[in-house]
Amino acid sequence: AERAENAFDLYYFGQESSINLSLTSFVMLHTLYLIKYHFYLSFYLDLFVSFEYSYVYWYLNEVIFKWLVNTLDRSITLVAAGEKRMLKVRKKSDRKKLSKCKKEIEMKKKTNEKQRFLLFYRAQAKIAEAFFMASYFCAAAVALIASGKIRMPLSDMEQSRFEHRMSPFSSLNSVTFGISLFVEYTQYIHISRIESLRMLGGAKCFSIAADAFDWARGELESLSGNDEIAQEAAAIARICKNNSVVSRIISSGSKNESQIDFVFNNDLSYMYPLLKIT
């Protein structure tokens, strides 16, 4: 986020502007990247048990990906506003000259790149929602719990493991960090409305999950090209296609006695498993 803002400063002023420099955006963006990577490694090392998928995907959607989208959107907005403001004070002849210069082309290229990242993370937020739920929607993990295909632990084991997963982020609260990336178990239960969503039943939850997978797939398939983002988006889109089909089959009630497995692949999309009927 800061790089996009600083690109504007360097472009117009030839040096970093202390007024527009956003250290907060820089710290926020890279903190979110590190947390996302933390969860990627946890999936890769198979550290989660099945009942943890619910709050892990909820946290990724409700906190990490939404803040990634907000941070990138803020950066793009600031750059666009600054460019518009500077164009107003330039003479008409200067504007014509500016429109043809190489630096403006580079600026537009950087902005387009940020917009691709924004769309990419927005789609991933929807996928995380599909794998579990966010706010008023439920998804795959909730459906598996509601249909009895994921066994919940007895006593307070879920709370203990939730607190263990959140402990690395305990210092990232609203007091020390400005916003809270740390979530307590009681907050998760209240904000997610998980108990109410489970009462909807597995069929309804899988139906909503299928819609979310389809939406995310459409967004990801729009990221065409040969760059790394496009390749990863294509791989995740294929997962969404499979999971949408499986979710609709389960929601129809024709496979109520079947087992649903999360099948993780060893690639860049390791955080997003295939749903498989066995």
Coordinates of C-alpha atoms in Angstrom, one line a residue:
A1 CA 0.0 0.0 0.0
E2 CA 2.8 2.4 0.9
R3 CA 4.6 1.7 -2.3
A4 CA 1.7 2.7 -4.4
E5 CA 1.3 5.9 -2.4
N6 CA 5.0 6.7 -2.6
A7 CA 5.0 6.1 -6.3
F8 CA 2.7 9.0 -6.6
D9 CA 5.0 11.2 -4.4
L10 CA 8.1 10.3 -6.4
Y11 CA 6.3 10.9 -9.6
Y12 CA 5.1 14.4 -8.9
F13 CA 7.6 15.7 -6.4
G14 CA 10.8 13.7 -7.2
Q15 CA 11.2 12.7 -3.6
E16 CA 9.2 11.1 -0.8
S17 CA 6.6 13.4 0.6
S18 CA 6.5 13.3 4.4
I19 CA 2.9 14.5 4.2
N20 CA 1.6 11.6 2.1
L21 CA 3.9 8.9 3.3
S22 CA 1.8 6.2 4.9
L23 CA 3.9 4.1 7.3
T24 CA 0.7 2.8 8.7
S25 CA -0.4 1.3 5.4
F26 CA 3.1 -0.3 5.0
V27 CA 3.0 -1.9 8.4
M28 CA -0.6 -3.0 8.1
L29 CA -0.1 -4.6 4.7
H30 CA 2.9 -6.6 5.6
T31 CA 1.5 -7.6 8.9
L32 CA -1.5 -9.0 7.1
Y33 CA 0.8 -10.8 4.6
L34 CA 2.7 -12.4 7.5
I35 CA -0.5 -13.6 9.2
K36 CA -1.8 -15.1 6.0
Y37 CA 1.5 -16.9 5.5
H38 CA 1.3 -18.1 9.1
F39 CA -2.0 -19.8 8.3
Y40 CA -0.7 -21.1 5.0
L41 CA 2.2 -22.8 6.8
S42 CA -0.2 -24.2 9.4
F43 CA -2.3 -25.8 6.6
Y44 CA 0.8 -27.0 4.9
L45 CA 2.1 -28.7 8.0
D46 CA -1.3 -30.2 8.7
L47 CA -1.5 -28.5 12.2
F48 CA -5.3 -28.1 12.2
V49 CA -7.9 -30.7 13.3
S50 CA -11.1 -30.8 11.4
F51 CA -13.3 -28.8 13.9
E52 CA -10.8 -25.9 13.7
Y53 CA -11.6 -25.2 10.0
S54 CA -14.7 -23.2 11.0
Y55 CA -13.0 -20.5 13.0
V56 CA -9.8 -20.5 10.9
Y57 CA -11.7 -19.7 7.7
W58 CA -13.9 -17.3 9.6
Y59 CA -10.9 -15.4 10.8
L60 CA -9.3 -15.4 7.3
N61 CA -12.4 -14.0 5.8
E62 CA -13.7 -11.6 8.5
V63 CA -10.3 -10.2 9.5
I64 CA -7.3 -10.9 7.2
F65 CA -8.7 -10.7 3.7
K66 CA -11.2 -7.9 4.5
W67 CA -8.3 -5.8 5.9
L68 CA -6.1 -6.7 2.9
V69 CA -8.9 -5.5 0.6
N70 CA -9.4 -2.3 2.6
T71 CA -5.7 -1.5 2.8
L72 CA -5.2 -1.9 -1.0
D73 CA -8.4 0.0 -1.7
R74 CA -7.2 2.9 0.5
S75 CA -3.9 3.0 -1.3
I76 CA -5.5 3.1 -4.8
T77 CA -8.0 5.8 -3.7
L78 CA -5.2 8.0 -2.3
V79 CA -3.1 7.7 -5.4
A80 CA -6.1 8.5 -7.7
A81 CA -7.2 11.4 -5.5
G82 CA -3.6 12.8 -5.5
E83 CA -3.3 12.5 -9.2
K84 CA -6.6 14.3 -9.8
R85 CA -5.6 17.0 -7.4
M86 CA -2.3 17.6 -9.1
L87 CA -3.8 17.6 -12.6
K88 CA -6.1 20.5 -11.6
V89 CA -3.2 22.8 -10.8
R90 CA -1.3 22.1 -13.9
K91 CA -1.6 24.1 -17.1
K92 CA -3.5 22.6 -20.0
S93 CA -0.3 22.4 -22.1
D94 CA 1.4 20.5 -19.2
R95 CA -1.5 18.0 -19.0
K96 CA -1.1 17.1 -22.7
K97 CA 2.6 16.6 -22.2
L98 CA 2.0 14.6 -19.0
S99 CA -0.4 12.3 -20.7
K100 CA 2.3 11.1 -23.0
C101 CA 5.1 10.7 -20.6
K102 CA 6.6 7.4 -19.5
K103 CA 6.1 8.0 -15.8
E104 CA 2.3 8.3 -16.2
I105 CA 2.2 5.0 -18.0
E106 CA 4.2 3.4 -15.1
M107 CA 1.8 5.0 -12.6
K108 CA -1.2 3.5 -14.4
K109 CA 0.5 0.1 -14.6
K110 CA 1.2 0.1 -10.8
T111 CA -2.5 1.1 -10.1
N112 CA -3.8 -1.7 -12.3
E113 CA -1.5 -4.2 -10.5
K114 CA -2.9 -3.1 -7.2
Q115 CA -6.4 -3.5 -8.5
R116 CA -5.6 -7.0 -9.6
F117 CA -4.4 -7.8 -6.1
L118 CA -7.5 -6.2 -4.6
L119 CA -9.8 -8.4 -6.8
F120 CA -7.7 -11.5 -6.0
Y121 CA -8.0 -11.0 -2.2
R122 CA -11.7 -10.1 -2.5
A123 CA -12.2 -13.5 -4.2
Q124 CA -10.2 -15.3 -1.5
A125 CA -12.3 -13.7 1.2
K126 CA -15.4 -15.1 -0.5
I127 CA -13.7 -18.5 -0.7
A128 CA -12.9 -18.4 3.0
E129 CA -16.6 -17.5 3.6
A130 CA -17.6 -20.5 1.5
F131 CA -15.4 -22.8 3.5
F132 CA -17.0 -21.6 6.6
M133 CA -18.9 -18.5 7.2
A134 CA -18.9 -14.8 7.8
S135 CA -21.6 -12.9 9.6
Y136 CA -24.9 -13.9 8.1
F137 CA -23.7 -16.7 5.8
C138 CA -22.7 -20.2 6.5
A139 CA -20.5 -22.5 4.5
A140 CA -18.8 -25.8 4.1
A141 CA -17.3 -26.4 7.6
V142 CA -20.5 -25.3 9.3
A143 CA -22.5 -27.5 7.0
L144 CA -20.2 -30.5 7.9
I145 CA -20.7 -29.8 11.6
A146 CA -24.5 -29.3 11.2
S147 CA -24.8 -32.6 9.3
G148 CA -22.6 -34.5 11.8
K149 CA -19.7 -35.1 9.4
I150 CA -17.3 -33.2 11.6
R151 CA -17.3 -34.2 15.2
M152 CA -17.0 -31.4 17.7
P153 CA -14.8 -31.8 20.8
L154 CA -16.2 -32.2 24.3
S155 CA -16.0 -29.6 27.1
D156 CA -14.0 -26.5 26.3
M157 CA -11.4 -27.9 23.9
E158 CA -12.6 -25.8 21.0
Q159 CA -12.1 -22.6 23.1
S160 CA -8.7 -23.7 24.3
R161 CA -7.5 -24.5 20.7
F162 CA -9.0 -21.2 19.4
E163 CA -7.1 -19.2 22.1
H164 CA -3.9 -21.1 21.2
R165 CA -4.3 -20.2 17.5
M166 CA -4.9 -16.6 18.3
S167 CA -2.1 -16.2 20.9
P168 CA 0.6 -15.2 18.3
F169 CA -1.6 -12.1 17.5
S170 CA -2.3 -11.0 21.1
S171 CA -0.2 -7.9 20.8
L172 CA -2.1 -6.8 17.7
N173 CA -5.0 -5.3 19.6
S174 CA -6.8 -1.9 19.2
V175 CA -4.7 -0.4 22.0
T176 CA -1.2 -1.2 20.7
F177 CA -1.9 -1.5 16.9
G178 CA -4.7 1.0 16.3
I179 CA -7.1 -1.8 15.1
S180 CA -7.6 -5.3 16.4
L181 CA -6.3 -8.3 14.5
F182 CA -6.6 -10.3 17.7
V183 CA -10.0 -11.9 18.3
E184 CA -11.1 -13.5 21.5
Y185 CA -13.3 -16.7 21.5
T186 CA -16.3 -14.9 22.9
Q187 CA -16.0 -12.3 20.1
Y188 CA -15.9 -15.1 17.5
I189 CA -19.0 -16.7 18.9
H190 CA -20.9 -13.4 19.0
I191 CA -19.8 -11.9 15.7
S192 CA -20.0 -15.1 13.7
R193 CA -23.4 -16.1 15.0
I194 CA -22.2 -19.7 14.6
E195 CA -24.8 -21.3 16.8
S196 CA -27.7 -19.8 14.8
L197 CA -26.1 -20.8 11.6
R198 CA -25.7 -24.4 12.6
M199 CA -29.4 -24.6 13.2
L200 CA -30.0 -23.9 9.5
G201 CA -28.9 -27.5 8.8
G202 CA -26.3 -29.0 6.5
A203 CA -28.4 -28.7 3.3
K204 CA -28.9 -25.0 3.6
C205 CA -25.3 -24.3 4.5
F206 CA -24.0 -26.3 1.5
S207 CA -26.4 -24.4 -0.8
I208 CA -25.0 -21.1 0.4
A209 CA -21.4 -22.4 0.2
A210 CA -22.1 -23.4 -3.5
D211 CA -23.2 -19.9 -4.3
A212 CA -20.1 -18.4 -2.7
F213 CA -17.8 -20.8 -4.6
D214 CA -19.4 -19.9 -7.9
W215 CA -19.1 -16.1 -7.1
A216 CA -15.4 -16.5 -6.2
R217 CA -14.8 -18.6 -9.3
G218 CA -16.2 -15.9 -11.6
E219 CA -13.9 -13.3 -10.0
L220 CA -10.8 -15.4 -10.3
E221 CA -11.4 -16.4 -13.9
S222 CA -11.5 -12.7 -14.8
L223 CA -7.8 -12.4 -13.7
S224 CA -6.4 -13.5 -17.1
G225 CA -2.8 -13.3 -18.0
N226 CA 0.5 -15.2 -17.6
D227 CA 1.7 -13.7 -14.3
E228 CA 1.9 -15.4 -11.0
I229 CA -1.5 -14.0 -9.8
A230 CA -3.3 -15.3 -12.9
Q231 CA -1.7 -18.8 -12.5
E232 CA -2.7 -19.0 -8.8
A233 CA -6.1 -17.6 -9.5
A234 CA -6.7 -20.3 -12.2
A235 CA -5.7 -23.1 -9.8
I236 CA -8.0 -21.8 -7.1
A237 CA -10.8 -21.3 -9.6
R238 CA -10.6 -25.0 -10.4
I239 CA -11.0 -25.8 -6.7
C240 CA -14.1 -23.5 -6.6
K241 CA -15.6 -25.3 -9.6
N242 CA -15.2 -28.7 -7.9
N243 CA -16.4 -27.6 -4.5
S244 CA -19.5 -25.9 -6.0
V245 CA -20.6 -29.1 -7.6
V246 CA -20.0 -31.1 -4.5
S247 CA -21.8 -28.6 -2.3
R248 CA -24.8 -28.6 -4.6
I249 CA -24.9 -32.4 -4.6
I250 CA -24.8 -32.5 -0.8
S251 CA -27.4 -29.7 -0.5
S252 CA -29.8 -31.8 -2.6
G253 CA -29.9 -34.4 0.1
S254 CA -28.9 -37.3 -2.2
K255 CA -25.7 -38.0 -0.4
N256 CA -26.7 -37.7 3.3
E257 CA -25.0 -40.9 4.3
S258 CA -21.7 -40.1 2.5
Q259 CA -18.5 -38.8 4.1
I260 CA -17.1 -35.4 3.0
D261 CA -13.3 -35.1 3.1
F262 CA -11.1 -32.0 2.8
V263 CA -8.3 -33.0 0.4
F264 CA -5.4 -30.6 0.5
N265 CA -3.0 -30.4 -2.4
N266 CA 0.7 -29.5 -2.2
D267 CA 0.7 -26.3 -4.3
L268 CA 0.1 -22.5 -3.9
S269 CA -3.6 -23.1 -3.2
Y270 CA -2.9 -25.3 -0.3
M271 CA -5.1 -23.3 2.0
Y272 CA -8.1 -24.2 -0.1
P273 CA -8.9 -28.0 -0.2
L274 CA -11.0 -29.9 -2.6
L275 CA -14.3 -31.2 -1.1
K276 CA -14.6 -34.9 -1.9
I277 CA -17.5 -37.3 -1.4
T278 CA -16.4 -40.7 -0.2

